[in-house]
Rosetta silent file (secondary structure, phi, psi, omega in degrees, C-alpha in Angstrom):
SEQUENCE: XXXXXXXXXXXXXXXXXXXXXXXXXXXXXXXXXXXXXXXXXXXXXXXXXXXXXXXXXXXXXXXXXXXXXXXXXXXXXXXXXXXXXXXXXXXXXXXXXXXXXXXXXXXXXXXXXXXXXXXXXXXXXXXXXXXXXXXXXXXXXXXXXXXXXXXXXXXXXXXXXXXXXXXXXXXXXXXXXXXXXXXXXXXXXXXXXXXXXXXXXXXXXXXXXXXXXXXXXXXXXXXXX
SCORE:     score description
SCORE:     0.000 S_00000001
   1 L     0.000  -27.595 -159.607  144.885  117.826  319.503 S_00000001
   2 H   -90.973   -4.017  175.531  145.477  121.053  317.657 S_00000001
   3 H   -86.388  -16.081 -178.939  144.706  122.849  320.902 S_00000001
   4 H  -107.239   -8.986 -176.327  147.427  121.125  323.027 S_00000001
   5 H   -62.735  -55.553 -148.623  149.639  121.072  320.005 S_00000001
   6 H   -78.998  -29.523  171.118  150.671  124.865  320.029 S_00000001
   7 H   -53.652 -101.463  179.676  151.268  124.866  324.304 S_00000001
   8 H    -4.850  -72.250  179.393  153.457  121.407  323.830 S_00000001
   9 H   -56.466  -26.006 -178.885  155.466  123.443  321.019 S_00000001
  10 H   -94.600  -18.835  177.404  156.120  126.671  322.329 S_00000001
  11 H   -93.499    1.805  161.628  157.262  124.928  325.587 S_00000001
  12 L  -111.809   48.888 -168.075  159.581  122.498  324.221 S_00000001
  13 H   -76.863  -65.496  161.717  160.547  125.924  321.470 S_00000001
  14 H    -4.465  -77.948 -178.594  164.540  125.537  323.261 S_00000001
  15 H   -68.979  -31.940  157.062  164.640  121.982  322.462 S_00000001
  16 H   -79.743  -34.511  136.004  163.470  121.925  319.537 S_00000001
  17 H   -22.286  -68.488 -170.677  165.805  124.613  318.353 S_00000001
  18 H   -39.659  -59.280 -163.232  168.720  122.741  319.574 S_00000001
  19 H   -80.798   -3.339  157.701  167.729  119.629  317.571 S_00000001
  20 H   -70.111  -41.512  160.793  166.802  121.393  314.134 S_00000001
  21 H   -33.081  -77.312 -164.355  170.785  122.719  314.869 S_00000001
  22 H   -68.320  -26.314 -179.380  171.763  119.718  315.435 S_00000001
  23 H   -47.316  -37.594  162.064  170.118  117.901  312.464 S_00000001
  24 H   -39.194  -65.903  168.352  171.798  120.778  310.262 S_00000001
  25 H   -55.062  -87.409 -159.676  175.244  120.025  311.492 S_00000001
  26 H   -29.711  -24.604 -152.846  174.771  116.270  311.137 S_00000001
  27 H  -114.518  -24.240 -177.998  173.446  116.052  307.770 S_00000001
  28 H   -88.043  -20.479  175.765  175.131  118.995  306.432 S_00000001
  29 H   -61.291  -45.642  168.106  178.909  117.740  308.053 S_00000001
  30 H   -57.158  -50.921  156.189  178.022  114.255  306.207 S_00000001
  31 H   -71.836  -32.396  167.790  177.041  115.239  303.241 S_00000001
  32 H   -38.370 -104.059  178.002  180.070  117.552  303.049 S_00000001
  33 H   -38.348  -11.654  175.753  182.650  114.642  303.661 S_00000001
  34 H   -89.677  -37.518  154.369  180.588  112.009  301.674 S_00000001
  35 H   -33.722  -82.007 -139.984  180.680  114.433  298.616 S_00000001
  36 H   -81.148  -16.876  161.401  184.629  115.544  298.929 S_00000001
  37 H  -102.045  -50.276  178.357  184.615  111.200  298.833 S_00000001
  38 H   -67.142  -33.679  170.134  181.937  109.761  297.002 S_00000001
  39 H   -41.526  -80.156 -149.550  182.202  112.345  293.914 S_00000001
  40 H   -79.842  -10.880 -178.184  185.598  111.354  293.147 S_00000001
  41 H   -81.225  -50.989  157.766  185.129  107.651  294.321 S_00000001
  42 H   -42.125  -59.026  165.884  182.520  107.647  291.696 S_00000001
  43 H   -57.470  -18.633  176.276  184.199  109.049  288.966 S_00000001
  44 H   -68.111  -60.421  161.674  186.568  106.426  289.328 S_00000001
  45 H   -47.773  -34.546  179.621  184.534  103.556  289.294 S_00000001
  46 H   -64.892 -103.920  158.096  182.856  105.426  285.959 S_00000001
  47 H    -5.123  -36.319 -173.036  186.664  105.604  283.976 S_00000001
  48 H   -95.695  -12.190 -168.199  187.456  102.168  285.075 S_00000001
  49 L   -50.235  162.510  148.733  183.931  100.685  283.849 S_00000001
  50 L   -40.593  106.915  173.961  183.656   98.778  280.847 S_00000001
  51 L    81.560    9.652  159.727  184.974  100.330  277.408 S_00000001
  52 L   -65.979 -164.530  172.915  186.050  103.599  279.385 S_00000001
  53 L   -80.974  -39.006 -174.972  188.864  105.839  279.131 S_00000001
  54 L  -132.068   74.519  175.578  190.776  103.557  282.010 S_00000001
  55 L   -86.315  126.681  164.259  188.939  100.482  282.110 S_00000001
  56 L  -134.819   99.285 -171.243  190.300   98.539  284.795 S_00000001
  57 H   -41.586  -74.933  153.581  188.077   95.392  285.536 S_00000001
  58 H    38.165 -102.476  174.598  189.886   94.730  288.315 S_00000001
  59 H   -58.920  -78.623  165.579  189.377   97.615  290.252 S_00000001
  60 H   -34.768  -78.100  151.731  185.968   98.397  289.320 S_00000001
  61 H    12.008  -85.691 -177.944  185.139   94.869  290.546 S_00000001
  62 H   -68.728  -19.763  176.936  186.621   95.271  294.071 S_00000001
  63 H   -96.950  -61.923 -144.654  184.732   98.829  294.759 S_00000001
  64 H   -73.420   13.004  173.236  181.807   98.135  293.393 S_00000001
  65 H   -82.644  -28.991 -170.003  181.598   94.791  295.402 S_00000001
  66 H  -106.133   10.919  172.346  182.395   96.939  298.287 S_00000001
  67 H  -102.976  -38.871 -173.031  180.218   99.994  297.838 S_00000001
  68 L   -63.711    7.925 -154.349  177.083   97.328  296.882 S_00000001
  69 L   -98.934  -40.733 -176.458  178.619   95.602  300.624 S_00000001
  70 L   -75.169  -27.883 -176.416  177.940   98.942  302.711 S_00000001
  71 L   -71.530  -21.475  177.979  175.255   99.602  300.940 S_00000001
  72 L   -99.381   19.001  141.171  173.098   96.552  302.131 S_00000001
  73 L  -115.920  136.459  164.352  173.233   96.943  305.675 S_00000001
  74 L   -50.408  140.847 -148.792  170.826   98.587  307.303 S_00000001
  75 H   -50.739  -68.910  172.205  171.689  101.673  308.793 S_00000001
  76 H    -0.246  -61.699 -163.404  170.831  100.774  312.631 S_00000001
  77 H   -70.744  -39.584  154.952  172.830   97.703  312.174 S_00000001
  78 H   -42.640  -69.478 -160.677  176.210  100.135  311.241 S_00000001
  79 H   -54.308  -33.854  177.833  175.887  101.992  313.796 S_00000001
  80 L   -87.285   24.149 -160.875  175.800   99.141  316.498 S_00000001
  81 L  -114.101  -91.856 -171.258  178.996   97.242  314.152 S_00000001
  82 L   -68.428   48.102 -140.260  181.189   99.960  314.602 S_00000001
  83 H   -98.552  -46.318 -176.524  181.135  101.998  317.629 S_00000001
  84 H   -51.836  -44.909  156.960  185.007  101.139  317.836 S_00000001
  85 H   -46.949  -42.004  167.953  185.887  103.217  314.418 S_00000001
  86 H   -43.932  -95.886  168.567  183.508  105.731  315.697 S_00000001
  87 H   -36.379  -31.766 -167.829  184.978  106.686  319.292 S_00000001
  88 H   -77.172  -24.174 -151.170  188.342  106.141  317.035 S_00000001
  89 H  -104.581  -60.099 -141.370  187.131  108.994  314.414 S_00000001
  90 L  -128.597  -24.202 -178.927  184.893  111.447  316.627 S_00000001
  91 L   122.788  -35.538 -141.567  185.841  110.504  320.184 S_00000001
  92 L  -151.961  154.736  176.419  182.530  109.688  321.143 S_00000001
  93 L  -131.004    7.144 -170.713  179.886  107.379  319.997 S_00000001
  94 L  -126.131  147.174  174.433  176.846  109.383  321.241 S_00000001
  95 L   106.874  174.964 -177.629  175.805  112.639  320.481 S_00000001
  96 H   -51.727  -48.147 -166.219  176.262  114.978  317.123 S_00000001
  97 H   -78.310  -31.034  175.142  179.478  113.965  316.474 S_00000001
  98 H   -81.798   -4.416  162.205  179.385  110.514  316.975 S_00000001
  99 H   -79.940  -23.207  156.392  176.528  110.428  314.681 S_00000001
 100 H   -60.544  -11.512  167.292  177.972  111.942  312.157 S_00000001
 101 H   -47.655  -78.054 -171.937  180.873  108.974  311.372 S_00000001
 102 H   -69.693  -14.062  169.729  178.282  106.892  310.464 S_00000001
 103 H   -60.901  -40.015  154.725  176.103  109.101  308.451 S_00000001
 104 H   -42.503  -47.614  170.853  179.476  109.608  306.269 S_00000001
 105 H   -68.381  -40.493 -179.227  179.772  105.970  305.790 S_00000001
 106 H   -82.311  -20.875  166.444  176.610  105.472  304.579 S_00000001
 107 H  -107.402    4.201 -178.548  176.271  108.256  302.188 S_00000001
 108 H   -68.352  -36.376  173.809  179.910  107.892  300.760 S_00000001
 109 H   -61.259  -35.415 -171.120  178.632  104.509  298.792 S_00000001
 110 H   -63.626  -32.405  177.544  175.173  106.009  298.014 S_00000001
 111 H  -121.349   15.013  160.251  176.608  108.793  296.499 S_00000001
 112 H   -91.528   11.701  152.206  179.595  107.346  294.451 S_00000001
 113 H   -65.929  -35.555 -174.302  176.499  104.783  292.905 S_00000001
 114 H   -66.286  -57.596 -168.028  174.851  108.100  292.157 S_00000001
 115 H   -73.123  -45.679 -108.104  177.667  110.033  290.745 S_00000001
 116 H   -89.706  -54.221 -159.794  178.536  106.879  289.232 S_00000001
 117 H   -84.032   -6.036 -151.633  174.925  106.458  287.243 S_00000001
 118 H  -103.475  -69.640 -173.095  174.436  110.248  286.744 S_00000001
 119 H   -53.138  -17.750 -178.853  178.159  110.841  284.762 S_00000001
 120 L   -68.017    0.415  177.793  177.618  107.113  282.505 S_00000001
 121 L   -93.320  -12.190 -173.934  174.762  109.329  280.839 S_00000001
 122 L   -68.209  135.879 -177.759  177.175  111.526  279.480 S_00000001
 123 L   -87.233  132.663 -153.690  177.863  110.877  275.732 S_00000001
 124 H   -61.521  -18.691  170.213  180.383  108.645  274.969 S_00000001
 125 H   -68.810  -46.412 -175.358  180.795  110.669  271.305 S_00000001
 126 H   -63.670  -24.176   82.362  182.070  113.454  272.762 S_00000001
 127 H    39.665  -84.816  179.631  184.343  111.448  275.037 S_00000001
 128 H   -41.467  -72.219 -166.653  185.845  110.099  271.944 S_00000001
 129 H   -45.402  -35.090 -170.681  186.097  113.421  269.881 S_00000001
 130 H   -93.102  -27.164  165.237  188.031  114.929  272.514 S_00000001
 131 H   -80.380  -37.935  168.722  190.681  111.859  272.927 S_00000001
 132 H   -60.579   -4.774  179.003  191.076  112.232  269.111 S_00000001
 133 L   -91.894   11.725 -160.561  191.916  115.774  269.686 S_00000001
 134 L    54.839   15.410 -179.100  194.598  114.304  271.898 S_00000001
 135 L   -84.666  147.471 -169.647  193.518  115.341  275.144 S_00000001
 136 L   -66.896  162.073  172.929  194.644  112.859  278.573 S_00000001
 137 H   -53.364  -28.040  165.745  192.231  111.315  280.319 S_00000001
 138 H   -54.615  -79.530 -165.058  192.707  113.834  283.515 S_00000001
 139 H   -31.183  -53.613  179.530  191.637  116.472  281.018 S_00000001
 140 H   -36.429  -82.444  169.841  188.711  114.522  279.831 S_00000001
 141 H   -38.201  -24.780  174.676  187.557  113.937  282.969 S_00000001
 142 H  -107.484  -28.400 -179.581  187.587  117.613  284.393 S_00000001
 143 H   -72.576  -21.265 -159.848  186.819  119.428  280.852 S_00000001
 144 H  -144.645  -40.904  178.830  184.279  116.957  279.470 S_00000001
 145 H   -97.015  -53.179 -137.927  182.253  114.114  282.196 S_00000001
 146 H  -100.256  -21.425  153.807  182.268  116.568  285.291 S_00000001
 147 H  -125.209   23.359  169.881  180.717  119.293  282.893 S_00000001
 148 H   -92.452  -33.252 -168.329  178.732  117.516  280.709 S_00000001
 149 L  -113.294   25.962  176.142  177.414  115.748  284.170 S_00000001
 150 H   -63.260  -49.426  173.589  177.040  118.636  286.147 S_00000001
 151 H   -84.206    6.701  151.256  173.102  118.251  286.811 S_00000001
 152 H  -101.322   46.317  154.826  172.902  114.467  287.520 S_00000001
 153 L   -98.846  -47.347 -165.751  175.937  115.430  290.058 S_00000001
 154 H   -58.906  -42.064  147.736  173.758  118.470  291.383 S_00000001
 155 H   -33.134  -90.420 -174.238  171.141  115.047  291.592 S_00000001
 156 H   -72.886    3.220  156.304  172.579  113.434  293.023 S_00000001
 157 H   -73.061  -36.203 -163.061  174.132  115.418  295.870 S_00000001
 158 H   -55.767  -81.482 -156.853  170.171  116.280  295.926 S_00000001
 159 H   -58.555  -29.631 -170.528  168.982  112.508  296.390 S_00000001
 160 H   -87.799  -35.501  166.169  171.901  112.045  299.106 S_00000001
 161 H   -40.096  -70.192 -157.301  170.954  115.038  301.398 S_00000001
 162 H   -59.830  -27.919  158.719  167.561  114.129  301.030 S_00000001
 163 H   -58.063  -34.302 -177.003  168.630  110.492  302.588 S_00000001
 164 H   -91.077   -1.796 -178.074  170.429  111.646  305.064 S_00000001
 165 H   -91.400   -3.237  134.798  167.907  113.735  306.930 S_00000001
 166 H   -65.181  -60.855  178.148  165.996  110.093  307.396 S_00000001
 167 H   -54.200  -21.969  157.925  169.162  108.591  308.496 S_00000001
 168 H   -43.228  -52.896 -160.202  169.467  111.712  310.607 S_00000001
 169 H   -75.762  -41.476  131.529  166.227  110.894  312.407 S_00000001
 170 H     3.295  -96.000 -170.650  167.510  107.107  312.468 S_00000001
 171 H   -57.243  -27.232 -173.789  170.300  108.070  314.695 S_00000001
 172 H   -61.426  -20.852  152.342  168.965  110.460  316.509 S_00000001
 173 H   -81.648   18.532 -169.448  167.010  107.591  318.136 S_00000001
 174 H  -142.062   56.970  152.690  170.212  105.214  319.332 S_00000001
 175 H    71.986    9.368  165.919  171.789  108.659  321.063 S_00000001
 176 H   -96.024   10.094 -165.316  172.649  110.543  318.157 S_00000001
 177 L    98.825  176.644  137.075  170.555  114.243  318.275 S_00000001
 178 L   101.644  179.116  161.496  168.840  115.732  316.042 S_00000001
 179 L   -97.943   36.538  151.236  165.118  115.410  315.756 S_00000001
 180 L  -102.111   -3.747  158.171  164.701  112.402  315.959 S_00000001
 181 H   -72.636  -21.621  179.539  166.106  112.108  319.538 S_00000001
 182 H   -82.585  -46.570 -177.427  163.271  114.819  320.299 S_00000001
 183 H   -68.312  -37.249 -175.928  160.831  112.872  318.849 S_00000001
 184 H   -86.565   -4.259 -175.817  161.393  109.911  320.929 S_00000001
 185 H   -78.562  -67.144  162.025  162.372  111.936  323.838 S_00000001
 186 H   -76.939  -23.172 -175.554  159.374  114.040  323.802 S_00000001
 187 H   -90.638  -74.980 -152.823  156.981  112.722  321.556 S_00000001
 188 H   -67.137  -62.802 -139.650  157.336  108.521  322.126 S_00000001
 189 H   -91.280  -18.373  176.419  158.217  108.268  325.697 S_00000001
 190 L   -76.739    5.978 -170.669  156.038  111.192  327.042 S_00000001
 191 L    61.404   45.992 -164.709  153.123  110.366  324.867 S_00000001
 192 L  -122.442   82.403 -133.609  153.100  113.461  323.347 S_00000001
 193 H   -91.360  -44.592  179.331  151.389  112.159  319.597 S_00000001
 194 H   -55.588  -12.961  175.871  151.356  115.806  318.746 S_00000001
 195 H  -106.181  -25.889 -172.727  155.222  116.476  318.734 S_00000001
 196 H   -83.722  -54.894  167.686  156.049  113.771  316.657 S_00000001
 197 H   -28.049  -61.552  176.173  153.491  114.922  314.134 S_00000001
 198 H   -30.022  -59.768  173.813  155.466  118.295  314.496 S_00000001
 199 H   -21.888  -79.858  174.247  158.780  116.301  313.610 S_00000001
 200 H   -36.464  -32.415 -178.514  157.561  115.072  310.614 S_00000001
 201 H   -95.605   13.739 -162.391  155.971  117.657  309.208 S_00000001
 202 H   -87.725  -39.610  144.239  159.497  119.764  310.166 S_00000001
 203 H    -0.121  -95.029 -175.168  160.547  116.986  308.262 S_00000001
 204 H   -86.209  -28.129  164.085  159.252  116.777  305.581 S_00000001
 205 H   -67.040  -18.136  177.503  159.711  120.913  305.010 S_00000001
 206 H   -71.802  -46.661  158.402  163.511  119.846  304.967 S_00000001
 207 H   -42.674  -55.361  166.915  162.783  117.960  301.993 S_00000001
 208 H   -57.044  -53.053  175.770  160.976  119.800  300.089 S_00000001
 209 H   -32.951  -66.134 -167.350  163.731  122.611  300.794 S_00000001
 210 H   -67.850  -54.316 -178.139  166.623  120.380  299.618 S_00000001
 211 H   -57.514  -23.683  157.839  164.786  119.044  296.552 S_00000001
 212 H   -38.748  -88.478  169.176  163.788  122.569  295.845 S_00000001
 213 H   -32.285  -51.580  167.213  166.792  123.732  295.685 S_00000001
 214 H   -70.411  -44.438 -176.364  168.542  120.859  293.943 S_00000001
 215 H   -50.297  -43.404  175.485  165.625  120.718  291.173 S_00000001
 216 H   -41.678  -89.674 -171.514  166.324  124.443  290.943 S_00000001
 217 H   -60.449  -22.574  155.026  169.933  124.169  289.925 S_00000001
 218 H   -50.712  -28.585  170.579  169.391  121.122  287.994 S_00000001
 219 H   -81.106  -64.273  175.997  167.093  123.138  285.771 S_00000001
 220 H   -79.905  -16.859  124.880  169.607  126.080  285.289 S_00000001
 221 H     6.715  -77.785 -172.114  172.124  123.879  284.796 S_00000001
 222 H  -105.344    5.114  102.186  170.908  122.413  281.976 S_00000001
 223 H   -37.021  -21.715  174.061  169.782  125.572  280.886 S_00000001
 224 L  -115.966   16.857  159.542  172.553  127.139  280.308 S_00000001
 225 L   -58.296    0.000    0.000  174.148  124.398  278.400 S_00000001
């Protein structure tokens, strides 16, 4: 195998570019917009919980009924439920762009649950101390939880990345890119056992990258607290 592996690889080299690109765009376009949503979608649900600063049952209630609603279907199963929001969103329902819609939907719950579980660690004295000092809840929230909870946010942007570059490979087999349309393109249907291995372990270096990297600032982080 390892003798036909290095042929197989430098002659699909092109193609495999393209689809490390596209995997980049998808997962970094996705995490972008689920971040600039799920952060603050989080914090909310955190403030409205029980015994917050703005406890609103209510409210809390209806998202978190509806983040635990997106969150239990399987990804696949999104992708073929909504093609009409999709083409409405991106144009298209195939291709980089239309995979990225749904990659966005799926990591906006995952990573206001995240933010959600990372800032509730923050302690509730200091919380206090600073509304007896009379500052609003606005304040609170940008002066005191979002920098008290800066490394389980830096987590949990971490943990959401690292999800979406499975859900990457996910689409990329129903027409979205990436490498996982190269793995089934080249690897599955030509019977090429040796490119998929490639995938995987190309893979699996993406992980290790992003958890690098996140562990990294999560450590100085909390170092310089």
């Amino acid at each position: 195998m390892f003798n036909e592996l290095i042929p197989n690889v430098i002659e699909l080299t092109p193609d495999l570019i393209k689809a490390l690109k596209e995997t980049l765009i998808m997962v970094g376009s996705a995490g972008l917009y689920g971040t600039l949503i799920g952060l603050p979608l989080g914090v909310i649900m955190l403030v409205t919980g029980k015994n917050h600063i703005l406890e609103n049952k209510y409210l809390y209630s209806i998202l978190s009924k509806l983040i635990n609603t997106i969150r239990s279907i399987p990804f696949v199963i999104l992708i073929a439920a909504i093609p009409g929001l999709i083409r409405a969103i991106s144009g298209t329902t195939i291709g980089v762009k239309g995979a990225i819609v749904p990659l966005t939907i799926v990591c906006i719950p995952t990573m206001a649950r995240q933010i959600e579980l990372a800032l509730i660690k923050v302690d509730k004295g200091i919380i206090e101390a600073y509304e007896a000092m009379g500052f609003s809840e606005l304040q609170i929230i940008f002066k005191v939880i979002l920098k008290e909870g800066l490394g389980g946010i830096i987590q949990a942007i971490t943990l959401c990345l690292v999800s979406l570059l499975g859900f990457s490979a996910i689409a990329g087999t129903v027409g979205g890119g990436g490498l996982g349309d190269f793995a089934i393109r080249y690897g599955y249907q030509m019977f090429k056992t040796d490119v998929m291995i490639v995938t995987i372990v190309i893979l699996l270096i993406f992980v290790y990258i992003v958890q690098g990297i996140g562990d990294s600032l999560y450590k100085k982080c909390n170092h310089n607290k």
